[in-house]
mmCIF file of C-alpha atoms in Angstrom:
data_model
loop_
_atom_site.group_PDB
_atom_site.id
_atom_site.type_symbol
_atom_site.label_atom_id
_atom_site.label_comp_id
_atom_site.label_asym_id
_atom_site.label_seq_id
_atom_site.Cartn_x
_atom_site.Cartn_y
_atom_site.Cartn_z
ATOM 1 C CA UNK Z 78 -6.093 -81.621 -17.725
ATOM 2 C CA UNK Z 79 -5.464 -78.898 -15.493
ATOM 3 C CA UNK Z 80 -8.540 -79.878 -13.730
ATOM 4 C CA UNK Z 81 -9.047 -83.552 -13.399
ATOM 5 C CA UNK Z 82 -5.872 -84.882 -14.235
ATOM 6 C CA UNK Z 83 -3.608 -86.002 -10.808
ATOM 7 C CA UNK Z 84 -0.535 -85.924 -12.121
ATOM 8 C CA UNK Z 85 -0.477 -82.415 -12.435
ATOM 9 C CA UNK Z 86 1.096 -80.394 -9.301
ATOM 10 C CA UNK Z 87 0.356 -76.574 -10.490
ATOM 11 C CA UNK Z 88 -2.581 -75.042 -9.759
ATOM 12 C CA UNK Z 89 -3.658 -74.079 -13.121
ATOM 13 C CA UNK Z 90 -6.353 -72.638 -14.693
ATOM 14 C CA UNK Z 91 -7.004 -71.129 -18.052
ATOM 15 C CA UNK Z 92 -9.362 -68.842 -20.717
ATOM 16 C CA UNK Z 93 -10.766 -68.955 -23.780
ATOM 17 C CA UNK Z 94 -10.488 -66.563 -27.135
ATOM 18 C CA UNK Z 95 -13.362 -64.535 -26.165
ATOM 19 C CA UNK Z 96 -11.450 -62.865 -23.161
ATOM 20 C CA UNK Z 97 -9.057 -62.102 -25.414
ATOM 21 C CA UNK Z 98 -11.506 -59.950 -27.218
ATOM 22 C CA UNK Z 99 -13.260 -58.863 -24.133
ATOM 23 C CA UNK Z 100 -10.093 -57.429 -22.320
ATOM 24 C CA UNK Z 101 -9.300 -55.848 -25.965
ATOM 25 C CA UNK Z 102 -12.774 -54.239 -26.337
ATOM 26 C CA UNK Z 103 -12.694 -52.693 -22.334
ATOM 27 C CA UNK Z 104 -9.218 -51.451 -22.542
ATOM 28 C CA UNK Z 105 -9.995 -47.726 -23.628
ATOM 29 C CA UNK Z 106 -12.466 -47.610 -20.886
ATOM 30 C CA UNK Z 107 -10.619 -48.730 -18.028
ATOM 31 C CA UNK Z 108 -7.711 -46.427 -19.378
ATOM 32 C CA UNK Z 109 -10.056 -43.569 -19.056
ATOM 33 C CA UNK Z 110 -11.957 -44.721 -15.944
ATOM 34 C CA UNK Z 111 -10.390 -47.332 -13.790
ATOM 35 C CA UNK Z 112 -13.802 -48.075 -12.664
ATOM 36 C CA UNK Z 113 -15.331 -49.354 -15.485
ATOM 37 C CA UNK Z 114 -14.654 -53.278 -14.931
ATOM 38 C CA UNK Z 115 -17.817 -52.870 -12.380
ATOM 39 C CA UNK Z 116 -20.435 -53.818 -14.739
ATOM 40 C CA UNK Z 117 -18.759 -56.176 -17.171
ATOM 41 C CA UNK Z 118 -20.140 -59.305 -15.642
ATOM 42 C CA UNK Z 119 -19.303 -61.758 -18.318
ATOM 43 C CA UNK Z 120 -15.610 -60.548 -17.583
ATOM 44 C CA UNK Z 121 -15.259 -60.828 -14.354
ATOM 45 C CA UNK Z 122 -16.566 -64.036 -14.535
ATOM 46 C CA UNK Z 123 -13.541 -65.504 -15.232
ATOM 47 C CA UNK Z 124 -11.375 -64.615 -12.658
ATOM 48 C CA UNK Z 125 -14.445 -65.919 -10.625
ATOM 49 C CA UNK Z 126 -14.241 -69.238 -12.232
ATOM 50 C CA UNK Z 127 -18.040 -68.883 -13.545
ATOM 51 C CA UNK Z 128 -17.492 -68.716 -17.173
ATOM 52 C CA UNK Z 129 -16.026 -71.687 -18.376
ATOM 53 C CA UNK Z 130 -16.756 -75.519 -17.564
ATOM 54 C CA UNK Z 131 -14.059 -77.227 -15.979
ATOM 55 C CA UNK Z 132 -12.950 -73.864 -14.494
ATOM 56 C CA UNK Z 133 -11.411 -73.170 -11.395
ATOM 57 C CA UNK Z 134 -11.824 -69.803 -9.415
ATOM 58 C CA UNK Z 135 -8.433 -67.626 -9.484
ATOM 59 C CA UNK Z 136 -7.879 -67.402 -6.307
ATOM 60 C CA UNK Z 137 -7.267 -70.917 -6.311
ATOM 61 C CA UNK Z 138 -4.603 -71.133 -8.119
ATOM 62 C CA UNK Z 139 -1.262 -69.851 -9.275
ATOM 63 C CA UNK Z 140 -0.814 -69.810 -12.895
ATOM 64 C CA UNK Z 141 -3.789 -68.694 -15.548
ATOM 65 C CA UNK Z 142 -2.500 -69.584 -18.905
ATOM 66 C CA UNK Z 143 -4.360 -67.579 -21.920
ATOM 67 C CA UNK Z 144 -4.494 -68.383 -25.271
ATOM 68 C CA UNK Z 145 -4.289 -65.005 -27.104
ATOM 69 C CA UNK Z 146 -5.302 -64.063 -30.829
ATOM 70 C CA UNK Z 147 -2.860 -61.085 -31.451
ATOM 71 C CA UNK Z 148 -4.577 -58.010 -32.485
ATOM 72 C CA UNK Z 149 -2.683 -57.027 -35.666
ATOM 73 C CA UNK Z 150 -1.447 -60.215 -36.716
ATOM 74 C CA UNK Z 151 -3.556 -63.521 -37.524
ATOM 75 C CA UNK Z 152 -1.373 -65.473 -34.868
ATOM 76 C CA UNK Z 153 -1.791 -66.676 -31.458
ATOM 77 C CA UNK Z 154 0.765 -66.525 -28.890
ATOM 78 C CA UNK Z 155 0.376 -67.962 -25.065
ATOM 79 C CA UNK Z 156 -0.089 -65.296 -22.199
ATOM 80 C CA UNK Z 157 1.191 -66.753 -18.786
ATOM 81 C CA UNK Z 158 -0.081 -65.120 -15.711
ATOM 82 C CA UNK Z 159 1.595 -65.374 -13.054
ATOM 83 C CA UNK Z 160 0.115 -64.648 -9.737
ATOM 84 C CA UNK Z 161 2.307 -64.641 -7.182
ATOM 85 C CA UNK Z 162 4.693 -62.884 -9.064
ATOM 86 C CA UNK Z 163 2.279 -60.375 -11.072
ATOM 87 C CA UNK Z 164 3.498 -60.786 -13.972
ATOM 88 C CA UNK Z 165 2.776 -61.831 -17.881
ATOM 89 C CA UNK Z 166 4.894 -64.550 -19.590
ATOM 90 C CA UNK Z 167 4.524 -64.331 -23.173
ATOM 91 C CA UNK Z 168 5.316 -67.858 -25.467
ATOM 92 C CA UNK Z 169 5.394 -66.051 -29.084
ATOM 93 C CA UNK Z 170 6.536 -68.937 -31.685
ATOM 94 C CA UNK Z 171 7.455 -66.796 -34.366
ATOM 95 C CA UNK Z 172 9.689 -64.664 -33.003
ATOM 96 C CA UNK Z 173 11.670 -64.084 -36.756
ATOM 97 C CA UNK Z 174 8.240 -62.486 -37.826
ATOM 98 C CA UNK Z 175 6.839 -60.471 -35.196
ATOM 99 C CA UNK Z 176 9.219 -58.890 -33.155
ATOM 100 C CA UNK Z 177 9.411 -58.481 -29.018
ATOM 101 C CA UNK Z 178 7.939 -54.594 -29.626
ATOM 102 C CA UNK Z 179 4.838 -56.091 -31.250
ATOM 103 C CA UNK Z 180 3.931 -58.606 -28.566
ATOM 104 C CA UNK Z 181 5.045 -55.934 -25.937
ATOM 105 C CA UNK Z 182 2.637 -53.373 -27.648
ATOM 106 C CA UNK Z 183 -0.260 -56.271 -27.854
ATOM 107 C CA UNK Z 184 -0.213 -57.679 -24.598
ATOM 108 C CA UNK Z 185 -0.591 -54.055 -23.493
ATOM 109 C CA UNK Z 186 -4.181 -54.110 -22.723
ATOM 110 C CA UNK Z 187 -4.100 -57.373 -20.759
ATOM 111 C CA UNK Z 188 -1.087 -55.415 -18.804
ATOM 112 C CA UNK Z 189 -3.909 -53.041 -17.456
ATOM 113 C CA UNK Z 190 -6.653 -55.064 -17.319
ATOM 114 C CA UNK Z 191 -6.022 -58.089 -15.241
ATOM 115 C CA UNK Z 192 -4.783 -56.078 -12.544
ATOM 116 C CA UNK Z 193 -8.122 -53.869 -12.542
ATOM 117 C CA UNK Z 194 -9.956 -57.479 -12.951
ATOM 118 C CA UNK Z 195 -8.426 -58.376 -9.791
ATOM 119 C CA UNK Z 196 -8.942 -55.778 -7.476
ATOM 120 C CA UNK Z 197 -12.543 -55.826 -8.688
ATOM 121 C CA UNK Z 198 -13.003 -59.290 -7.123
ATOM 122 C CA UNK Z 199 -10.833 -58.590 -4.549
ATOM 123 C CA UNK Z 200 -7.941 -60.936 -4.554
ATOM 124 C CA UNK Z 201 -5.300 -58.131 -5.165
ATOM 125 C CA UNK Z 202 -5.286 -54.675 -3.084
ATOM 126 C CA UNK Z 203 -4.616 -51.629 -4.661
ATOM 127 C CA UNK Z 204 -1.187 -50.172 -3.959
ATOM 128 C CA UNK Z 205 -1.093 -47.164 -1.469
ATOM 129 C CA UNK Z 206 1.365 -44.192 -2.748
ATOM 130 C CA UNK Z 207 1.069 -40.887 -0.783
ATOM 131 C CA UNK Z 208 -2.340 -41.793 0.379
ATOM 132 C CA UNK Z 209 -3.763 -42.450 -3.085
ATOM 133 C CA UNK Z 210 -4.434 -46.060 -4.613
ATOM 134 C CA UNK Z 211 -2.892 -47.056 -7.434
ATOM 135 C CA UNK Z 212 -3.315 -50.110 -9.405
ATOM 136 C CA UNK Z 213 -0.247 -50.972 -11.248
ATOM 137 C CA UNK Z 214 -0.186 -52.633 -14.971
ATOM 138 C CA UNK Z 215 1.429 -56.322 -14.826
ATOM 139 C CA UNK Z 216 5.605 -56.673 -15.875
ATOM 140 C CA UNK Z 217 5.456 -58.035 -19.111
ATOM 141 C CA UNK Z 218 8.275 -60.973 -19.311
ATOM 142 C CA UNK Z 219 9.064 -62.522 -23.269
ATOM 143 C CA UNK Z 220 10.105 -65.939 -22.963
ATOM 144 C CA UNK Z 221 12.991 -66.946 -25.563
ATOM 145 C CA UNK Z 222 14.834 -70.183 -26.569
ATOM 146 C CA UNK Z 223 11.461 -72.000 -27.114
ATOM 147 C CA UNK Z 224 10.970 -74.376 -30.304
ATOM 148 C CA UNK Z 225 9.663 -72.131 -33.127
ATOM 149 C CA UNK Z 226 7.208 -72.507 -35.898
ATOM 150 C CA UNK Z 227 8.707 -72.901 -39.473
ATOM 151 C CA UNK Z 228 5.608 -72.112 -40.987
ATOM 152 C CA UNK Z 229 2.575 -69.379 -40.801
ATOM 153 C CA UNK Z 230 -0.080 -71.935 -39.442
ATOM 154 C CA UNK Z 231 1.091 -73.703 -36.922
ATOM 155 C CA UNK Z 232 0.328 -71.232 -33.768
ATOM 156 C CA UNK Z 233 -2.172 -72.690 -32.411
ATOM 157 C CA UNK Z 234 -0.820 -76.571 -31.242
ATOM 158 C CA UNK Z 235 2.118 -74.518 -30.326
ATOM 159 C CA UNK Z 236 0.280 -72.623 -28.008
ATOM 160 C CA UNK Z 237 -1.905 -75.442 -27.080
ATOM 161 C CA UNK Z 238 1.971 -77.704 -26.349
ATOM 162 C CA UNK Z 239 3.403 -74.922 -24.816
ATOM 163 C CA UNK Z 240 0.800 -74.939 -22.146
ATOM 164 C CA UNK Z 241 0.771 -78.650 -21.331
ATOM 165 C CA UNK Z 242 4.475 -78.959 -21.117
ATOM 166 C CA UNK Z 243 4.175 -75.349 -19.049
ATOM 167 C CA UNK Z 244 1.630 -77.441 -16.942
ATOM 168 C CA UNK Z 245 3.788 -80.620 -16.546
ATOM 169 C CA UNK Z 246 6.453 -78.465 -15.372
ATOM 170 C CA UNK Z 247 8.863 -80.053 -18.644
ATOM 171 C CA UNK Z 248 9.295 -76.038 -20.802
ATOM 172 C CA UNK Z 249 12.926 -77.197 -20.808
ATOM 173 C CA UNK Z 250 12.359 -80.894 -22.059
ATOM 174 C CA UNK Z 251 10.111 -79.799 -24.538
ATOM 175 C CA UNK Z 252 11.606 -81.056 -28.242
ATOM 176 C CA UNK Z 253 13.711 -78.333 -30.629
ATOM 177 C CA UNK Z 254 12.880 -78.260 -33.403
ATOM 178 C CA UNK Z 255 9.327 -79.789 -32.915
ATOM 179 C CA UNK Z 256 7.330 -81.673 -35.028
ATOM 180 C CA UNK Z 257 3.819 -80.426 -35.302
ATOM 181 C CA UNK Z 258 2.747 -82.423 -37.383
ATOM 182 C CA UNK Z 259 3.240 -85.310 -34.970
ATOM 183 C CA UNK Z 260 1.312 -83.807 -32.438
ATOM 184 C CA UNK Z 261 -1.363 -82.862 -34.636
ATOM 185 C CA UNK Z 262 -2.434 -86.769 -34.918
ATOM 186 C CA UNK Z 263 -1.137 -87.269 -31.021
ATOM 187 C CA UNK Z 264 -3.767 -84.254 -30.385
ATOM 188 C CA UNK Z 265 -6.852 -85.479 -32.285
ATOM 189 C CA UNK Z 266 -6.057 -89.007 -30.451
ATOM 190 C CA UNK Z 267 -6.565 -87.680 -26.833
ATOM 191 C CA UNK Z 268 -9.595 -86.245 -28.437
ATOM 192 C CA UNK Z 269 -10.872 -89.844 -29.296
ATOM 193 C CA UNK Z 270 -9.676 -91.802 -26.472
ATOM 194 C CA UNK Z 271 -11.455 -88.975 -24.350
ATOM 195 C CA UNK Z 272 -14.316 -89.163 -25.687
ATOM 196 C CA UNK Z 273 -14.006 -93.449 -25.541
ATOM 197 C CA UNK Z 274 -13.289 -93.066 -21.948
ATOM 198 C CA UNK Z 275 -16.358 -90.551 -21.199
ATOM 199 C CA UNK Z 276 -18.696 -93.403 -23.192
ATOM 200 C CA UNK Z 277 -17.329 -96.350 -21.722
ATOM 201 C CA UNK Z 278 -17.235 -95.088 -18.015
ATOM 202 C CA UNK Z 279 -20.726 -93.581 -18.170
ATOM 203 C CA UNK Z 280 -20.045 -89.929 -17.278
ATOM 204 C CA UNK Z 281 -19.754 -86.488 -18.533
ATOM 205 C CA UNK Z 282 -17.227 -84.109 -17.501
ATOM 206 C CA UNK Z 283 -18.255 -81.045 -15.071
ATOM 207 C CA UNK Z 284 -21.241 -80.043 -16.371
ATOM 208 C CA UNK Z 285 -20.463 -80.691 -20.188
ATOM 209 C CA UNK Z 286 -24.227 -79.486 -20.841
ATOM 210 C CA UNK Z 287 -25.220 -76.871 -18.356
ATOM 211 C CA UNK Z 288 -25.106 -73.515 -19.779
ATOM 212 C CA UNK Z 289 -23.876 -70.601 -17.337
ATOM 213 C CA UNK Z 290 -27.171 -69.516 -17.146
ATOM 214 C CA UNK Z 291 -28.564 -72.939 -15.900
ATOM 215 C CA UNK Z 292 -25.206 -73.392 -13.670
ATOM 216 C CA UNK Z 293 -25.933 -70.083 -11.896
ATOM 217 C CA UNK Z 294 -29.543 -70.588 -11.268
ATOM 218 C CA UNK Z 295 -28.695 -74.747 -9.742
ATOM 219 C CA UNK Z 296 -26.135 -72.883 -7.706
ATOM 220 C CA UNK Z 297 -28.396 -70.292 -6.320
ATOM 221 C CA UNK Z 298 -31.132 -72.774 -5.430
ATOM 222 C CA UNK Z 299 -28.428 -74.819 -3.415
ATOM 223 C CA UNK Z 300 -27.934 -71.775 -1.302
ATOM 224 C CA UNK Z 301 -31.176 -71.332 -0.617
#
């Protein structure tokens, strides 16, 4: 949606769970050595736009939204970054069960990461203090009075809503309490009439079956 779809006036982009896990497994590292982002390639891929399909370079855009598996609890929350403003905005929808210290204390590592990620590439400068660089970790912002899950399983299409309402610019006009069961079936439908729309037009979306590997090599060969 972000992508393709017009309508849509922020310049979004997003990840997938396995940079969750990546930023999670580098974090001692980088807290040790603030140099050792340089050879995690599949990582800084991301920020590059070169690890998903249907990606779109950071730089590019203004808002990354990140779907995030929490570390201690089975439950994914939404992780907002905010570029201009360098900052995280956390969507947590069950904020009765795991408190703000929790998320603070999980969204740590993604706090000290992304900034590290991008100075790496480049689009952020480290910050000069006394003539040393320093690379700050990102404010951490918790979002509140956001509809709330009533049950333990419904994380995920609340992450997955809070993002498109986040991307249609409508957080405020987004229904409380919300029925996920609802959009459950209204999710699955896109789904089909996507994949209707893809058959019946004849096309597939950008590349659907390239793998990275295959993508990097076509877009070497073009330079040459």
């Amino acid at each position: 949606m972000a992508t393709f779809n017009k309508k849509i006036s922020k310049k979004v982009t997003t990840t997938d769970s396995f940079f969750g896990s990546m930023v999670r497994g580098i974090y001692p590292a980088v807290v040790e050595n603030s140099n050792a982002l340089a050879k995690q390639v599949s990582l800084l891929e991301y920020p590059l736009g070169e690890y998903l399909h249907c990606n779109t370079p950071w730089a590019e855009v203004d808002h990354v939204l990140m779907p995030i598996r929490m570390g201690v609890h089975a439950h994914w929350i939404l992780v907002h970054l905010d570029i201009r403003n360098r900052c995280l905005n956390v969507y947590n929808s069950c904020c009765a069960t795991i408190r703000d210290g929790e998320v603070r204390v999980d969204v740590q590592p993604f706090a000290l990461v992304i900034p590290h990620l991008m100075a790496n590439i480049d689009i952020w400068q480290p910050v000069i203090v006394n003539g040393i660089q320093r690379i700050e970790p990102l404010v951490v912002n918790l979002v509140h009075d956001i509809p709330q899950q009533s049950n333990g399983t419904d994380c995920g299409v609340f992450v997955i809503k809070y993002a498109e309402y986040f991307m249609n610019d409508m957080m405020e006009r987004m229904p409380n309490p919300f029925d996920a069961t609802s959009e459950r079936i209204y999710l699955a439908s896109q789904l089909y009439k996507h994949g209707l729309h893809k058959i019946n037009e004849g096309y597939e979306s950008d590349p659907d079956f390239l793998s990275r590997r295959e993508r990097k090599a076509r877009k070497g060969a073009n330079k040459k």
